[in-house]
Each structure stands twice: as C-alpha cells, then as structure tokens.
Amino acid sequence: MAKPRHDHSHRMADPPDQHHVRGHFATRVGFILAAVGSAVGLGNIWKFPYVMGENGGAAFLLVYLGCILLVGLPVLLAEFVIGRAGETSAVGSYRKLARGPWWLNGLLGVAAGFFILSFYSAVAGWVLRYFVNGTVSGFAAYAGDASAERFVGLISSAGEPIVYQFLVMAMTAGILFFGIEKGIERAARFLMPLLFLILLLLLVRSLTLPGAMEGLAFMFQPDFGKLSWKSVLEALGHSFFTLSIGMGVMITYASYVDRDVHLGKTAGTVATLDTGIALLAGMVIFPAVFAFGMEPGTGPALMFITLPQVFAQMPLGHVVGAAFFFLVFIAALTSTISILEPVVTWLVDDMDLTRWVASAVAGGLIFVVGIPATLSVSEGGLLHGFTLPFLGGPVTIFDFLDNVSSKFMLPIGGLVACLFIVFAWGRKNAMAEVTGTDGDNASPFAKLWFWTVATVAPAGIIVILVAAVIELASK
Ligand code: PHE
C-alpha cells in the first residue's frame, strides 16, 4: 500500500520529512535493480543484437561502447544528480534547482512517457500473448510459413492485442499503485534476478546447439567494412533509448534515493549491466537462429516470426520458447513501470493527486491513447489507413509516436538536461551532488564527467538531432 501518506488527518503531527512523505528506495540494490530494470527492455533484447550483427559485429560494439561512455553515461549521471538534488518530479526538480523555463523539459518528459508507453505497451502485449499462448499450447503450430501468418493475424485483429495491452497497463499501474519501496523496488528485486537466471539457462541451451558458433560469428566477427556513418548514428541513437535517458525516468527514480548512494558508481553499474544483458540476449538468440538455418531477419519479425519457428523445431522448444517470452516480458514490464512512474510522480507531486488515483488515471489514459496505435500497426489493422502528417510524409499512428519520441523527444530531453547543468544549475552545485565536495576539490572522475556533459555529450546529441532532421527531410 502507498501507506497512509496522503491521509492528512492522521499525519498532521508528523515531521515534514520528505522521504517519509514521498516514499523512497529502501536499499541501494533496490535502486540499482530498478534502474537496470528500466534500462533493460525490448530495445536490448531484439534491437541491439540485430543491429550489432548487421553493422560489423565487434567493430560496431566498439563504436557503441564509445557512445555509451561519452554520451549515454554522462547524461545518465546528469539525470541522477538532478533528481536526487531536486527530490521531486522532473518538472518540480528543474523548477526547484534553477529559475527559468527549464521545467518545461520535465513536462516534455511526461509527454514522452505518454508517447513511448502507448506503443511500447502494444509490443509488450504481443510478448505477453506469445508467452501465454506458448505456455498453453507450445510452438508446434508456428512451424514454417504458419508463423508469419499467425503473427500478422494477431496484430491485424482488433480484439486480442488490445486485451493484452490492457493487461500490460493494468499490471504496470498495479505495481506503481504500491509506491516506490513496496511496488517498484519489490518488483525489481524479484524480477531482475529471475530475468538473469532465465537468461543464463537459455544461454546454456542455445550455445550447446550444433552449429551455435555461426550465430556467435554473425554477432561478434569484427568487420570494419560494414561500419558506416549510419552505424555511428544508429549506435548514438540506441545508446539513448537503451539507457532510458532523455525523458526524466532516471531523474524520477533518483528523486527517491538516499544521500549515501554513490551516483557515479550506480550509473556505471547500470550502463555495464544494460550492455552485458544486451550481449547475452544476442548470444541466446543468434546461435539458435543459425543452428536451425533461419535468417537473422529484422526487428519485430525476428522475435515474433523467426524465433517461434525455431522453438517449433527445437528439442524442448515448448519450455524454452515459453521461458524466452517470459524473459522478454519481464524485461518489458520493468521498463513500462519506469516509463509510467515519471507521469505518476508528476501527478502526485505537482498535481496533488493520491498515488492510486494518479496510477489509475495515467495508466488508463495511456491505454486509451495506445488503442489507436495498436490498431494502426498492421496493414490489416482498422486504423492503418489513417496517417498523421510528419516531416517527409505521413506515417501510421504507431510509427508517428515511435519516431517523434525516440528521434526527437528523448535527444532534446537529454540535451536540455546537459545545458541545464552547465548554464543554469552550475558546476559547483552539480559537483557537490556527485561527490559531496565543491568543484575545486572534486575527484578527477567528477571533473571528467562535468567536462563531458559540457562538451562531447551535447555535441553527440546535436549530431543525432541534425541527422534525424536530414533523414526525414530527404524522404
Ligand atoms: N530502455 C528501455 C529499452 O531498452 C526503453 C525505455 C526508453 C524505457 C525510455 C524508459 C524510457 O527497452
């Protein structure tokens, strides 16, 4: 329960202790797992491994690690610092720490949460449907061409995907209803170790298949010839989405964290685990795909069409397939709760709603916005013909929400966070929050961080934004 925090009649005499009133992460591990749970999501499990394979394997990995270190990690730490110093919603934190319209960036994050969750919950719903269906009846019916037909059939129908999307949103809002410690922290402490365990078991299964090495070669063989400018942009853009930065998720989570937590180390841990789990996920998927002579395929098709075909033929495929979709579902759910929390925190801290009303209102509204997104995704979908104007030509509602949020809203959100630290809040305050000392006595690490936030990170983000505009304008 959200404790009787909002029951003012009984709490009037309590000291105005922020943490008591707002709830907080009870343990350091809980905070780390919640942040890792947010970062590890659909982006890691099917997007990253495929992009890596297509863009030169280990060669791409090097570029990607550079982007994470020089852009992702500094921005992640920037959000952590803003959140813990502000101790309130992203909107409120910007407002509290400096004058000026910076708080609008918090509001942009709330809007990005709406956009992202409305299509992310649709995909998470498909994953849940594959888990439930696979557990009940296995994957035998997905052999060969039947797999594609079944997937298209599912996403074109108007009923089933929406029911599953509703379940995803209900679970997400249900967890948030219990608050930080009893909701988010408890879910992450249970789900993240489970995710890791399933991942390791699947890894053993996949790597012991005959022909597994070919899959590893696809992922890791360094081929610098395949690295292009596009690969670099891809790596930059993905480093943003995958670390859940640019929309205030990490500001919000950090606003619930205690002063004795070392934010720099935590940011490093989150980035390391996020990358590690993405690599392990690829090492589960590609050996299996290659062992059965399948094509590594693209994004959604890989997870929803190719893999079920693999499970249809694999010994123990029923169990392995169900476990795989359960794993992906856990990854997605710990991300959906993190995308909804900034919205809920904003409604609670700034709009004075109680947590349960905020969770229900935010979850319900996003579910409603998500319905048209779901109905627009497939060619057979009811709303596929309805398009929205966008630079470079009209797109479906689903693609509109996806493109606007990940190509523009997240990078802008991250850029403004950097500018805010450098120009509004200031070096001294930021350093004090990172290391507990003022700028002059800060550790070399903190100095390096500030320097990156002031130079390389914003420059990298501007490159992403310019490239996105050029890409759209040239369509
Ligand atoms: N990081 C998540 C993933 O990789 C997605 C996400 C984006 C979550 C933005 C929160 C905020 O799937």
Short mmCIF file of N, CA and C and ligand atoms in Angstrom, two decimals, residues 36-45 116 120 238 240-247 249-250 274 331-332 334-336 338-339 410, ligand 1:
data_model
loop_
_atom_site.label_atom_id
_atom_site.label_comp_id
_atom_site.label_asym_id
_atom_site.label_seq_id
_atom_site.Cartn_x
_atom_site.Cartn_y
_atom_site.Cartn_z
N VAL A 36 18.29 -0.64 -13.58
CA VAL A 36 18.68 -1.62 -14.60
C VAL A 36 17.41 -2.19 -15.26
N GLY A 37 16.38 -2.41 -14.44
CA GLY A 37 15.11 -2.93 -14.98
C GLY A 37 14.53 -1.97 -16.01
N SER A 38 14.67 -0.67 -15.75
CA SER A 38 14.18 0.31 -16.71
C SER A 38 15.00 0.26 -18.00
N ALA A 39 16.31 0.22 -17.83
CA ALA A 39 17.20 0.25 -19.00
C ALA A 39 17.06 -1.01 -19.85
N VAL A 40 17.03 -2.17 -19.19
CA VAL A 40 16.94 -3.43 -19.95
C VAL A 40 15.49 -3.64 -20.39
N GLY A 41 15.27 -3.61 -21.70
CA GLY A 41 13.90 -3.76 -22.19
C GLY A 41 13.90 -4.34 -23.59
N LEU A 42 12.81 -4.07 -24.30
CA LEU A 42 12.68 -4.59 -25.65
C LEU A 42 13.85 -4.13 -26.52
N GLY A 43 14.33 -2.91 -26.25
CA GLY A 43 15.45 -2.36 -27.02
C GLY A 43 16.68 -3.26 -26.94
N ASN A 44 16.96 -3.81 -25.77
CA ASN A 44 18.15 -4.65 -25.61
C ASN A 44 17.97 -6.01 -26.26
N ILE A 45 16.77 -6.57 -26.12
CA ILE A 45 16.65 -7.98 -26.45
C ILE A 45 16.47 -8.23 -27.94
N ILE A 116 5.77 7.12 -25.67
CA ILE A 116 6.51 5.86 -25.73
C ILE A 116 5.66 4.71 -25.21
N TYR A 120 4.88 1.11 -26.79
CA TYR A 120 5.70 0.10 -26.10
C TYR A 120 4.79 -0.94 -25.43
N HIS A 238 20.72 4.62 -30.29
CA HIS A 238 20.33 3.49 -29.44
C HIS A 238 20.86 3.64 -28.03
N PHE A 240 20.91 6.08 -26.32
CA PHE A 240 19.96 6.93 -25.61
C PHE A 240 18.74 6.18 -25.14
N PHE A 241 18.11 5.51 -26.09
CA PHE A 241 16.87 4.78 -25.78
C PHE A 241 17.15 3.67 -24.77
N THR A 242 18.26 2.96 -24.97
CA THR A 242 18.51 1.78 -24.15
C THR A 242 18.81 2.14 -22.70
N LEU A 243 19.38 3.32 -22.44
CA LEU A 243 19.64 3.69 -21.05
C LEU A 243 18.45 4.42 -20.42
N SER A 244 17.35 4.50 -21.13
CA SER A 244 16.14 5.18 -20.62
C SER A 244 16.41 6.63 -20.24
N ILE A 245 17.26 7.32 -21.03
CA ILE A 245 17.55 8.70 -20.68
C ILE A 245 16.85 9.66 -21.63
N GLY A 246 16.66 10.90 -21.17
CA GLY A 246 16.06 11.94 -22.01
C GLY A 246 14.59 12.18 -21.74
N MET A 247 13.98 11.39 -20.83
CA MET A 247 12.58 11.68 -20.55
C MET A 247 12.29 11.75 -19.05
N VAL A 249 12.97 9.63 -16.63
CA VAL A 249 12.80 8.40 -15.86
C VAL A 249 13.85 8.33 -14.76
N MET A 250 15.11 8.59 -15.15
CA MET A 250 16.19 8.46 -14.18
C MET A 250 16.19 9.63 -13.18
N ASP A 274 23.37 -3.08 -18.53
CA ASP A 274 22.50 -2.90 -19.70
C ASP A 274 23.18 -3.46 -20.95
N ALA A 331 11.50 -8.16 -18.90
CA ALA A 331 12.30 -7.01 -19.33
C ALA A 331 11.39 -5.86 -19.72
N ALA A 332 10.30 -6.17 -20.43
CA ALA A 332 9.39 -5.12 -20.88
C ALA A 332 8.64 -4.51 -19.71
N THR A 334 9.44 -4.28 -16.44
CA THR A 334 10.24 -3.39 -15.59
C THR A 334 10.56 -2.08 -16.32
N SER A 335 10.44 -2.08 -17.65
CA SER A 335 10.60 -0.82 -18.39
C SER A 335 9.29 -0.03 -18.41
N THR A 336 8.15 -0.73 -18.60
CA THR A 336 6.88 0.03 -18.65
C THR A 336 6.63 0.72 -17.31
N SER A 338 8.79 1.91 -15.36
CA SER A 338 9.65 3.09 -15.27
C SER A 338 9.18 4.22 -16.18
N ILE A 339 8.51 3.86 -17.28
CA ILE A 339 8.04 4.92 -18.19
C ILE A 339 6.81 5.61 -17.60
N LEU A 410 13.41 12.31 -26.86
CA LEU A 410 14.47 11.84 -25.96
C LEU A 410 15.78 12.62 -26.14
N1 PHE B 1 15.34 1.35 -22.07
C1 PHE B 1 14.16 0.68 -22.49
C2 PHE B 1 14.52 -0.41 -23.52
O1 PHE B 1 15.64 -0.56 -23.91
C3 PHE B 1 13.14 1.58 -23.08
C4 PHE B 1 12.88 2.86 -22.36
C5 PHE B 1 13.02 4.07 -23.02
C6 PHE B 1 12.49 2.88 -21.04
C7 PHE B 1 12.83 5.29 -22.39
C8 PHE B 1 12.29 4.08 -20.37
C9 PHE B 1 12.46 5.29 -21.06
O2 PHE B 1 13.66 -1.13 -23.96
#
